[in-house]
């Protein structure tokens, strides 16, 4: 019986975090869960693709747009299930137990978020993300997304937009449940910009998107 999951990782100059992300996936290989690893790159100028090739990944390249990158990556996936994670996210040990249970239950799932930082602000921001997921079924991409390929197809897949592609897909899927497993994601942007400022910007960006703002314009503001 073939392993059920295709891992899809979007990358852009991700050589710093990608090795740790990939190392955490080894648990899934040992458990017979991972059929293939797909890295969908947006034109990295660093050693991202060298790292991906060394890991045996299928590499897809194209224009830098996370929605477009993910859409291209999923198009070559052959698994019955998808697990989409970001290159700066590391699945905490023991994640395969929760994934086994999710495969039996069906439906779409996200991981419980934690940052690679300590203190009240990381706990508060991660707590809000987890509450948003539990209460509204609305995770972000840095929490990972596990779902059947059939559900992905029915929802129409990732739209080719530079921002909020994760929210767009989740809204089309319907409520996403939370796995009893943790995804540890990088706090680098929060450290650089400030936890309150970055958190407020993320919340405002989500509100504007839900109100109908153009994702292209949102992405320009998000990157500044």
PDB file of C-alpha atoms in Angstrom:
ATOM      1  CA  UNK A   1       0.000   0.000   0.000  1.00  0.00           C
ATOM      2  CA  UNK A   2       1.406   3.371  -1.008  1.00  0.00           C
ATOM      3  CA  UNK A   3       1.992   6.112   1.524  1.00  0.00           C
ATOM      4  CA  UNK A   4      -0.965   8.514   1.464  1.00  0.00           C
ATOM      5  CA  UNK A   5       0.505  12.015   1.894  1.00  0.00           C
ATOM      6  CA  UNK A   6       2.129  14.426  -0.534  1.00  0.00           C
ATOM      7  CA  UNK A   7       4.061  17.148   1.317  1.00  0.00           C
ATOM      8  CA  UNK A   8       3.998  20.529  -0.442  1.00  0.00           C
ATOM      9  CA  UNK A   9       6.290  23.350   0.713  1.00  0.00           C
ATOM     10  CA  UNK A  10       6.381  26.806  -0.936  1.00  0.00           C
ATOM     11  CA  UNK A  11       9.828  28.426  -0.828  1.00  0.00           C
ATOM     12  CA  UNK A  12      11.576  31.688  -1.597  1.00  0.00           C
ATOM     13  CA  UNK A  13      15.113  32.103  -0.245  1.00  0.00           C
ATOM     14  CA  UNK A  14      14.341  29.592   2.495  1.00  0.00           C
ATOM     15  CA  UNK A  15      17.734  27.963   3.025  1.00  0.00           C
ATOM     16  CA  UNK A  16      17.909  29.056   6.676  1.00  0.00           C
ATOM     17  CA  UNK A  17      14.748  27.315   7.857  1.00  0.00           C
ATOM     18  CA  UNK A  18      14.181  24.570   5.306  1.00  0.00           C
ATOM     19  CA  UNK A  19      16.654  22.009   6.731  1.00  0.00           C
ATOM     20  CA  UNK A  20      14.880  22.015  10.116  1.00  0.00           C
ATOM     21  CA  UNK A  21      11.482  21.808   8.427  1.00  0.00           C
ATOM     22  CA  UNK A  22      12.580  18.791   6.395  1.00  0.00           C
ATOM     23  CA  UNK A  23      14.275  17.065   9.328  1.00  0.00           C
ATOM     24  CA  UNK A  24      10.996  17.066  11.265  1.00  0.00           C
ATOM     25  CA  UNK A  25       9.295  15.259   8.386  1.00  0.00           C
ATOM     26  CA  UNK A  26      11.557  12.222   8.812  1.00  0.00           C
ATOM     27  CA  UNK A  27       9.126  10.940  11.435  1.00  0.00           C
ATOM     28  CA  UNK A  28       6.480  10.713   8.733  1.00  0.00           C
ATOM     29  CA  UNK A  29       8.781   8.694   6.492  1.00  0.00           C
ATOM     30  CA  UNK A  30       9.450   6.214   9.275  1.00  0.00           C
ATOM     31  CA  UNK A  31       5.704   5.886   9.872  1.00  0.00           C
ATOM     32  CA  UNK A  32       5.009   5.225   6.189  1.00  0.00           C
ATOM     33  CA  UNK A  33       2.905   8.361   5.793  1.00  0.00           C
ATOM     34  CA  UNK A  34       4.843  10.366   3.202  1.00  0.00           C
ATOM     35  CA  UNK A  35       4.641   9.419  -0.445  1.00  0.00           C
ATOM     36  CA  UNK A  36       6.574  12.375  -1.836  1.00  0.00           C
ATOM     37  CA  UNK A  37       8.025  15.766  -1.005  1.00  0.00           C
ATOM     38  CA  UNK A  38       7.314  18.665  -3.352  1.00  0.00           C
ATOM     39  CA  UNK A  39       9.136  21.992  -3.047  1.00  0.00           C
ATOM     40  CA  UNK A  40       7.540  24.712  -5.135  1.00  0.00           C
ATOM     41  CA  UNK A  41       9.960  27.599  -5.479  1.00  0.00           C
ATOM     42  CA  UNK A  42       9.424  31.207  -6.475  1.00  0.00           C
ATOM     43  CA  UNK A  43      12.918  31.994  -7.745  1.00  0.00           C
ATOM     44  CA  UNK A  44      15.249  31.597  -4.777  1.00  0.00           C
ATOM     45  CA  UNK A  45      18.680  33.160  -5.092  1.00  0.00           C
ATOM     46  CA  UNK A  46      20.199  31.216  -2.194  1.00  0.00           C
ATOM     47  CA  UNK A  47      20.805  27.494  -1.594  1.00  0.00           C
ATOM     48  CA  UNK A  48      17.129  26.578  -1.146  1.00  0.00           C
ATOM     49  CA  UNK A  49      17.003  24.310  -4.188  1.00  0.00           C
ATOM     50  CA  UNK A  50      20.272  22.618  -3.233  1.00  0.00           C
ATOM     51  CA  UNK A  51      18.756  21.731   0.143  1.00  0.00           C
ATOM     52  CA  UNK A  52      15.567  20.504  -1.533  1.00  0.00           C
ATOM     53  CA  UNK A  53      17.444  18.378  -4.066  1.00  0.00           C
ATOM     54  CA  UNK A  54      19.540  16.788  -1.317  1.00  0.00           C
ATOM     55  CA  UNK A  55      16.302  15.785   0.421  1.00  0.00           C
ATOM     56  CA  UNK A  56      15.007  14.093  -2.731  1.00  0.00           C
ATOM     57  CA  UNK A  57      12.238  16.614  -3.333  1.00  0.00           C
ATOM     58  CA  UNK A  58      10.321  17.049  -6.543  1.00  0.00           C
ATOM     59  CA  UNK A  59      11.047  20.669  -7.471  1.00  0.00           C
ATOM     60  CA  UNK A  60       8.570  22.947  -9.195  1.00  0.00           C
ATOM     61  CA  UNK A  61       9.569  26.488 -10.161  1.00  0.00           C
ATOM     62  CA  UNK A  62       7.684  29.561 -11.277  1.00  0.00           C
ATOM     63  CA  UNK A  63       6.839  33.152 -10.457  1.00  0.00           C
ATOM     64  CA  UNK A  64       6.965  34.234  -6.786  1.00  0.00           C
ATOM     65  CA  UNK A  65       3.370  34.193  -5.576  1.00  0.00           C
ATOM     66  CA  UNK A  66       2.522  31.882  -2.708  1.00  0.00           C
ATOM     67  CA  UNK A  67      -0.919  31.034  -4.067  1.00  0.00           C
ATOM     68  CA  UNK A  68       0.492  30.329  -7.505  1.00  0.00           C
ATOM     69  CA  UNK A  69       3.408  28.370  -6.109  1.00  0.00           C
ATOM     70  CA  UNK A  70       1.103  26.183  -4.029  1.00  0.00           C
ATOM     71  CA  UNK A  71      -1.262  25.644  -6.906  1.00  0.00           C
ATOM     72  CA  UNK A  72       1.615  24.499  -9.139  1.00  0.00           C
ATOM     73  CA  UNK A  73       2.984  22.256  -6.428  1.00  0.00           C
ATOM     74  CA  UNK A  74      -0.318  20.521  -5.781  1.00  0.00           C
ATOM     75  CA  UNK A  75      -0.816  19.977  -9.509  1.00  0.00           C
ATOM     76  CA  UNK A  76       2.053  17.465  -9.557  1.00  0.00           C
ATOM     77  CA  UNK A  77       1.110  15.758  -6.268  1.00  0.00           C
ATOM     78  CA  UNK A  78       0.059  12.107  -6.468  1.00  0.00           C
ATOM     79  CA  UNK A  79      -0.968  11.376  -2.887  1.00  0.00           C
ATOM     80  CA  UNK A  80      -4.514  10.884  -1.655  1.00  0.00           C
ATOM     81  CA  UNK A  81      -3.814  13.500   1.018  1.00  0.00           C
ATOM     82  CA  UNK A  82      -1.972  16.826   1.062  1.00  0.00           C
ATOM     83  CA  UNK A  83       0.093  18.273   3.885  1.00  0.00           C
ATOM     84  CA  UNK A  84       1.034  21.860   3.110  1.00  0.00           C
ATOM     85  CA  UNK A  85       3.562  23.518   5.402  1.00  0.00           C
ATOM     86  CA  UNK A  86       5.770  26.590   5.260  1.00  0.00           C
ATOM     87  CA  UNK A  87       9.545  26.310   5.021  1.00  0.00           C
ATOM     88  CA  UNK A  88      10.039  28.106   8.361  1.00  0.00           C
ATOM     89  CA  UNK A  89       7.676  25.761  10.221  1.00  0.00           C
ATOM     90  CA  UNK A  90       8.821  22.675  12.142  1.00  0.00           C
ATOM     91  CA  UNK A  91       6.372  19.949  13.177  1.00  0.00           C
ATOM     92  CA  UNK A  92       6.938  19.004  16.809  1.00  0.00           C
ATOM     93  CA  UNK A  93       7.877  15.380  17.644  1.00  0.00           C
ATOM     94  CA  UNK A  94       4.908  13.042  17.828  1.00  0.00           C
ATOM     95  CA  UNK A  95       2.970  14.756  15.042  1.00  0.00           C
ATOM     96  CA  UNK A  96       2.395  11.501  13.183  1.00  0.00           C
ATOM     97  CA  UNK A  97       0.094  10.142  15.902  1.00  0.00           C
ATOM     98  CA  UNK A  98      -2.353  12.975  15.355  1.00  0.00           C
ATOM     99  CA  UNK A  99      -2.072  12.675  11.577  1.00  0.00           C
ATOM    100  CA  UNK A 100      -2.859   8.952  11.683  1.00  0.00           C
ATOM    101  CA  UNK A 101      -6.052   9.784  13.605  1.00  0.00           C
ATOM    102  CA  UNK A 102      -6.973  12.528  11.118  1.00  0.00           C
ATOM    103  CA  UNK A 103      -6.550  10.180   8.156  1.00  0.00           C
ATOM    104  CA  UNK A 104      -9.067   7.843   9.758  1.00  0.00           C
ATOM    105  CA  UNK A 105     -11.503  10.674  10.507  1.00  0.00           C
ATOM    106  CA  UNK A 106     -11.272  12.500   7.166  1.00  0.00           C
ATOM    107  CA  UNK A 107     -11.751  16.209   6.548  1.00  0.00           C
ATOM    108  CA  UNK A 108      -9.366  19.154   6.755  1.00  0.00           C
ATOM    109  CA  UNK A 109      -7.059  19.777   9.708  1.00  0.00           C
ATOM    110  CA  UNK A 110      -4.507  22.309  10.974  1.00  0.00           C
ATOM    111  CA  UNK A 111      -1.822  22.085  13.645  1.00  0.00           C
ATOM    112  CA  UNK A 112      -1.765  23.947  16.938  1.00  0.00           C
ATOM    113  CA  UNK A 113       0.504  26.965  16.523  1.00  0.00           C
ATOM    114  CA  UNK A 114       3.525  27.769  18.652  1.00  0.00           C
ATOM    115  CA  UNK A 115       6.356  30.225  18.004  1.00  0.00           C
ATOM    116  CA  UNK A 116      10.070  29.566  18.395  1.00  0.00           C
ATOM    117  CA  UNK A 117      10.149  32.288  21.051  1.00  0.00           C
ATOM    118  CA  UNK A 118       9.266  32.548  24.723  1.00  0.00           C
ATOM    119  CA  UNK A 119       7.355  35.175  26.677  1.00  0.00           C
ATOM    120  CA  UNK A 120       3.842  36.567  26.977  1.00  0.00           C
ATOM    121  CA  UNK A 121       3.598  38.019  23.467  1.00  0.00           C
ATOM    122  CA  UNK A 122       4.384  34.778  21.609  1.00  0.00           C
ATOM    123  CA  UNK A 123       1.916  32.953  23.836  1.00  0.00           C
ATOM    124  CA  UNK A 124      -0.765  35.597  23.261  1.00  0.00           C
ATOM    125  CA  UNK A 125      -0.403  35.704  19.470  1.00  0.00           C
ATOM    126  CA  UNK A 126      -0.286  31.926  19.161  1.00  0.00           C
ATOM    127  CA  UNK A 127      -3.215  31.638  21.551  1.00  0.00           C
ATOM    128  CA  UNK A 128      -5.306  33.919  19.354  1.00  0.00           C
ATOM    129  CA  UNK A 129      -4.408  31.884  16.258  1.00  0.00           C
ATOM    130  CA  UNK A 130      -5.421  28.657  17.970  1.00  0.00           C
ATOM    131  CA  UNK A 131      -8.632  30.201  19.292  1.00  0.00           C
ATOM    132  CA  UNK A 132      -9.465  31.464  15.796  1.00  0.00           C
ATOM    133  CA  UNK A 133      -8.970  27.949  14.473  1.00  0.00           C
ATOM    134  CA  UNK A 134     -11.051  26.258  17.162  1.00  0.00           C
ATOM    135  CA  UNK A 135     -13.863  28.803  17.163  1.00  0.00           C
ATOM    136  CA  UNK A 136     -14.077  29.692  13.486  1.00  0.00           C
ATOM    137  CA  UNK A 137     -12.159  26.914  11.697  1.00  0.00           C
ATOM    138  CA  UNK A 138      -9.905  29.567  10.126  1.00  0.00           C
ATOM    139  CA  UNK A 139      -6.179  28.735  10.413  1.00  0.00           C
ATOM    140  CA  UNK A 140      -3.354  30.473   8.600  1.00  0.00           C
ATOM    141  CA  UNK A 141      -0.802  28.689   6.451  1.00  0.00           C
ATOM    142  CA  UNK A 142       1.897  28.739   9.139  1.00  0.00           C
ATOM    143  CA  UNK A 143      -0.241  26.230  11.073  1.00  0.00           C
ATOM    144  CA  UNK A 144       0.034  23.710   8.255  1.00  0.00           C
ATOM    145  CA  UNK A 145      -2.941  22.241   6.416  1.00  0.00           C
ATOM    146  CA  UNK A 146      -3.759  18.540   6.097  1.00  0.00           C
ATOM    147  CA  UNK A 147      -6.624  17.556   3.820  1.00  0.00           C
ATOM    148  CA  UNK A 148      -7.767  14.924   1.316  1.00  0.00           C
ATOM    149  CA  UNK A 149      -6.896  15.674  -2.287  1.00  0.00           C
ATOM    150  CA  UNK A 150     -10.561  15.148  -3.179  1.00  0.00           C
ATOM    151  CA  UNK A 151     -11.605  17.920  -0.780  1.00  0.00           C
ATOM    152  CA  UNK A 152      -8.960  20.210  -2.233  1.00  0.00           C
ATOM    153  CA  UNK A 153     -10.329  19.631  -5.730  1.00  0.00           C
ATOM    154  CA  UNK A 154     -13.938  20.270  -4.698  1.00  0.00           C
ATOM    155  CA  UNK A 155     -12.888  23.546  -3.024  1.00  0.00           C
ATOM    156  CA  UNK A 156     -11.210  24.716  -6.230  1.00  0.00           C
ATOM    157  CA  UNK A 157      -7.643  24.650  -4.915  1.00  0.00           C
ATOM    158  CA  UNK A 158      -5.370  27.522  -4.012  1.00  0.00           C
ATOM    159  CA  UNK A 159      -6.105  30.716  -5.938  1.00  0.00           C
ATOM    160  CA  UNK A 160      -3.128  32.284  -7.696  1.00  0.00           C
ATOM    161  CA  UNK A 161      -2.879  35.286  -5.389  1.00  0.00           C
ATOM    162  CA  UNK A 162       0.184  36.595  -3.475  1.00  0.00           C
ATOM    163  CA  UNK A 163      -1.476  36.743  -0.049  1.00  0.00           C
ATOM    164  CA  UNK A 164      -4.450  35.217   1.796  1.00  0.00           C
ATOM    165  CA  UNK A 165      -4.374  32.124  -0.407  1.00  0.00           C
ATOM    166  CA  UNK A 166      -4.610  30.054   2.758  1.00  0.00           C
ATOM    167  CA  UNK A 167      -7.711  31.895   3.988  1.00  0.00           C
ATOM    168  CA  UNK A 168      -9.320  31.668   0.540  1.00  0.00           C
ATOM    169  CA  UNK A 169      -8.886  27.894   0.419  1.00  0.00           C
ATOM    170  CA  UNK A 170      -9.999  27.336   4.010  1.00  0.00           C
ATOM    171  CA  UNK A 171     -13.171  29.371   3.467  1.00  0.00           C
ATOM    172  CA  UNK A 172     -13.973  27.250   0.417  1.00  0.00           C
ATOM    173  CA  UNK A 173     -13.309  24.054   2.361  1.00  0.00           C
ATOM    174  CA  UNK A 174     -15.490  24.933   5.316  1.00  0.00           C
ATOM    175  CA  UNK A 175     -14.393  24.725   8.961  1.00  0.00           C
ATOM    176  CA  UNK A 176     -10.995  23.182   9.566  1.00  0.00           C
ATOM    177  CA  UNK A 177     -10.445  21.160  12.732  1.00  0.00           C
ATOM    178  CA  UNK A 178      -7.364  21.304  14.939  1.00  0.00           C
ATOM    179  CA  UNK A 179      -4.955  18.423  15.293  1.00  0.00           C
ATOM    180  CA  UNK A 180      -3.596  17.373  18.657  1.00  0.00           C
ATOM    181  CA  UNK A 181      -0.106  18.246  17.436  1.00  0.00           C
ATOM    182  CA  UNK A 182       2.064  21.364  17.304  1.00  0.00           C
ATOM    183  CA  UNK A 183       3.622  23.321  14.451  1.00  0.00           C
ATOM    184  CA  UNK A 184       6.469  25.554  15.646  1.00  0.00           C
ATOM    185  CA  UNK A 185       6.873  28.514  13.338  1.00  0.00           C
ATOM    186  CA  UNK A 186       9.464  31.271  13.072  1.00  0.00           C
ATOM    187  CA  UNK A 187       8.906  34.466  15.050  1.00  0.00           C
ATOM    188  CA  UNK A 188      11.479  36.374  12.984  1.00  0.00           C
ATOM    189  CA  UNK A 189       9.025  38.890  11.513  1.00  0.00           C
ATOM    190  CA  UNK A 190       7.487  39.545  14.907  1.00  0.00           C
ATOM    191  CA  UNK A 191      10.911  40.067  16.472  1.00  0.00           C
ATOM    192  CA  UNK A 192      11.881  42.484  13.713  1.00  0.00           C
ATOM    193  CA  UNK A 193       8.645  44.481  13.557  1.00  0.00           C
ATOM    194  CA  UNK A 194       7.333  44.116  17.098  1.00  0.00           C
ATOM    195  CA  UNK A 195       4.722  41.683  18.367  1.00  0.00           C
ATOM    196  CA  UNK A 196       1.935  44.208  18.827  1.00  0.00           C
ATOM    197  CA  UNK A 197       2.566  45.976  15.533  1.00  0.00           C
ATOM    198  CA  UNK A 198       2.847  42.764  13.522  1.00  0.00           C
ATOM    199  CA  UNK A 199      -0.159  41.158  15.198  1.00  0.00           C
ATOM    200  CA  UNK A 200      -2.288  44.237  14.579  1.00  0.00           C
ATOM    201  CA  UNK A 201      -1.171  44.375  10.945  1.00  0.00           C
ATOM    202  CA  UNK A 202      -2.088  40.718  10.422  1.00  0.00           C
ATOM    203  CA  UNK A 203      -5.517  41.240  11.946  1.00  0.00           C
ATOM    204  CA  UNK A 204      -6.143  44.348   9.845  1.00  0.00           C
ATOM    205  CA  UNK A 205      -5.008  42.527   6.692  1.00  0.00           C
ATOM    206  CA  UNK A 206      -7.435  39.688   7.396  1.00  0.00           C
ATOM    207  CA  UNK A 207     -10.290  42.113   8.040  1.00  0.00           C
ATOM    208  CA  UNK A 208      -9.583  44.002   4.818  1.00  0.00           C
ATOM    209  CA  UNK A 209      -9.421  40.779   2.817  1.00  0.00           C
ATOM    210  CA  UNK A 210     -12.710  39.525   4.240  1.00  0.00           C
ATOM    211  CA  UNK A 211     -14.208  42.917   3.364  1.00  0.00           C
ATOM    212  CA  UNK A 212     -13.193  42.436  -0.279  1.00  0.00           C
ATOM    213  CA  UNK A 213      -9.814  44.192  -0.610  1.00  0.00           C
ATOM    214  CA  UNK A 214      -7.570  43.262  -3.556  1.00  0.00           C
ATOM    215  CA  UNK A 215      -4.963  40.650  -2.455  1.00  0.00           C
ATOM    216  CA  UNK A 216      -2.335  42.278  -4.704  1.00  0.00           C
ATOM    217  CA  UNK A 217      -2.629  45.571  -2.812  1.00  0.00           C
ATOM    218  CA  UNK A 218      -2.751  43.776   0.513  1.00  0.00           C
ATOM    219  CA  UNK A 219       0.464  41.957  -0.352  1.00  0.00           C
ATOM    220  CA  UNK A 220       2.241  45.235  -1.136  1.00  0.00           C
ATOM    221  CA  UNK A 221       1.362  46.601   2.287  1.00  0.00           C
ATOM    222  CA  UNK A 222       2.178  43.329   4.015  1.00  0.00           C
ATOM    223  CA  UNK A 223       5.722  43.269   2.650  1.00  0.00           C
ATOM    224  CA  UNK A 224       6.546  46.857   3.637  1.00  0.00           C
TER     225      UNK A 224
END
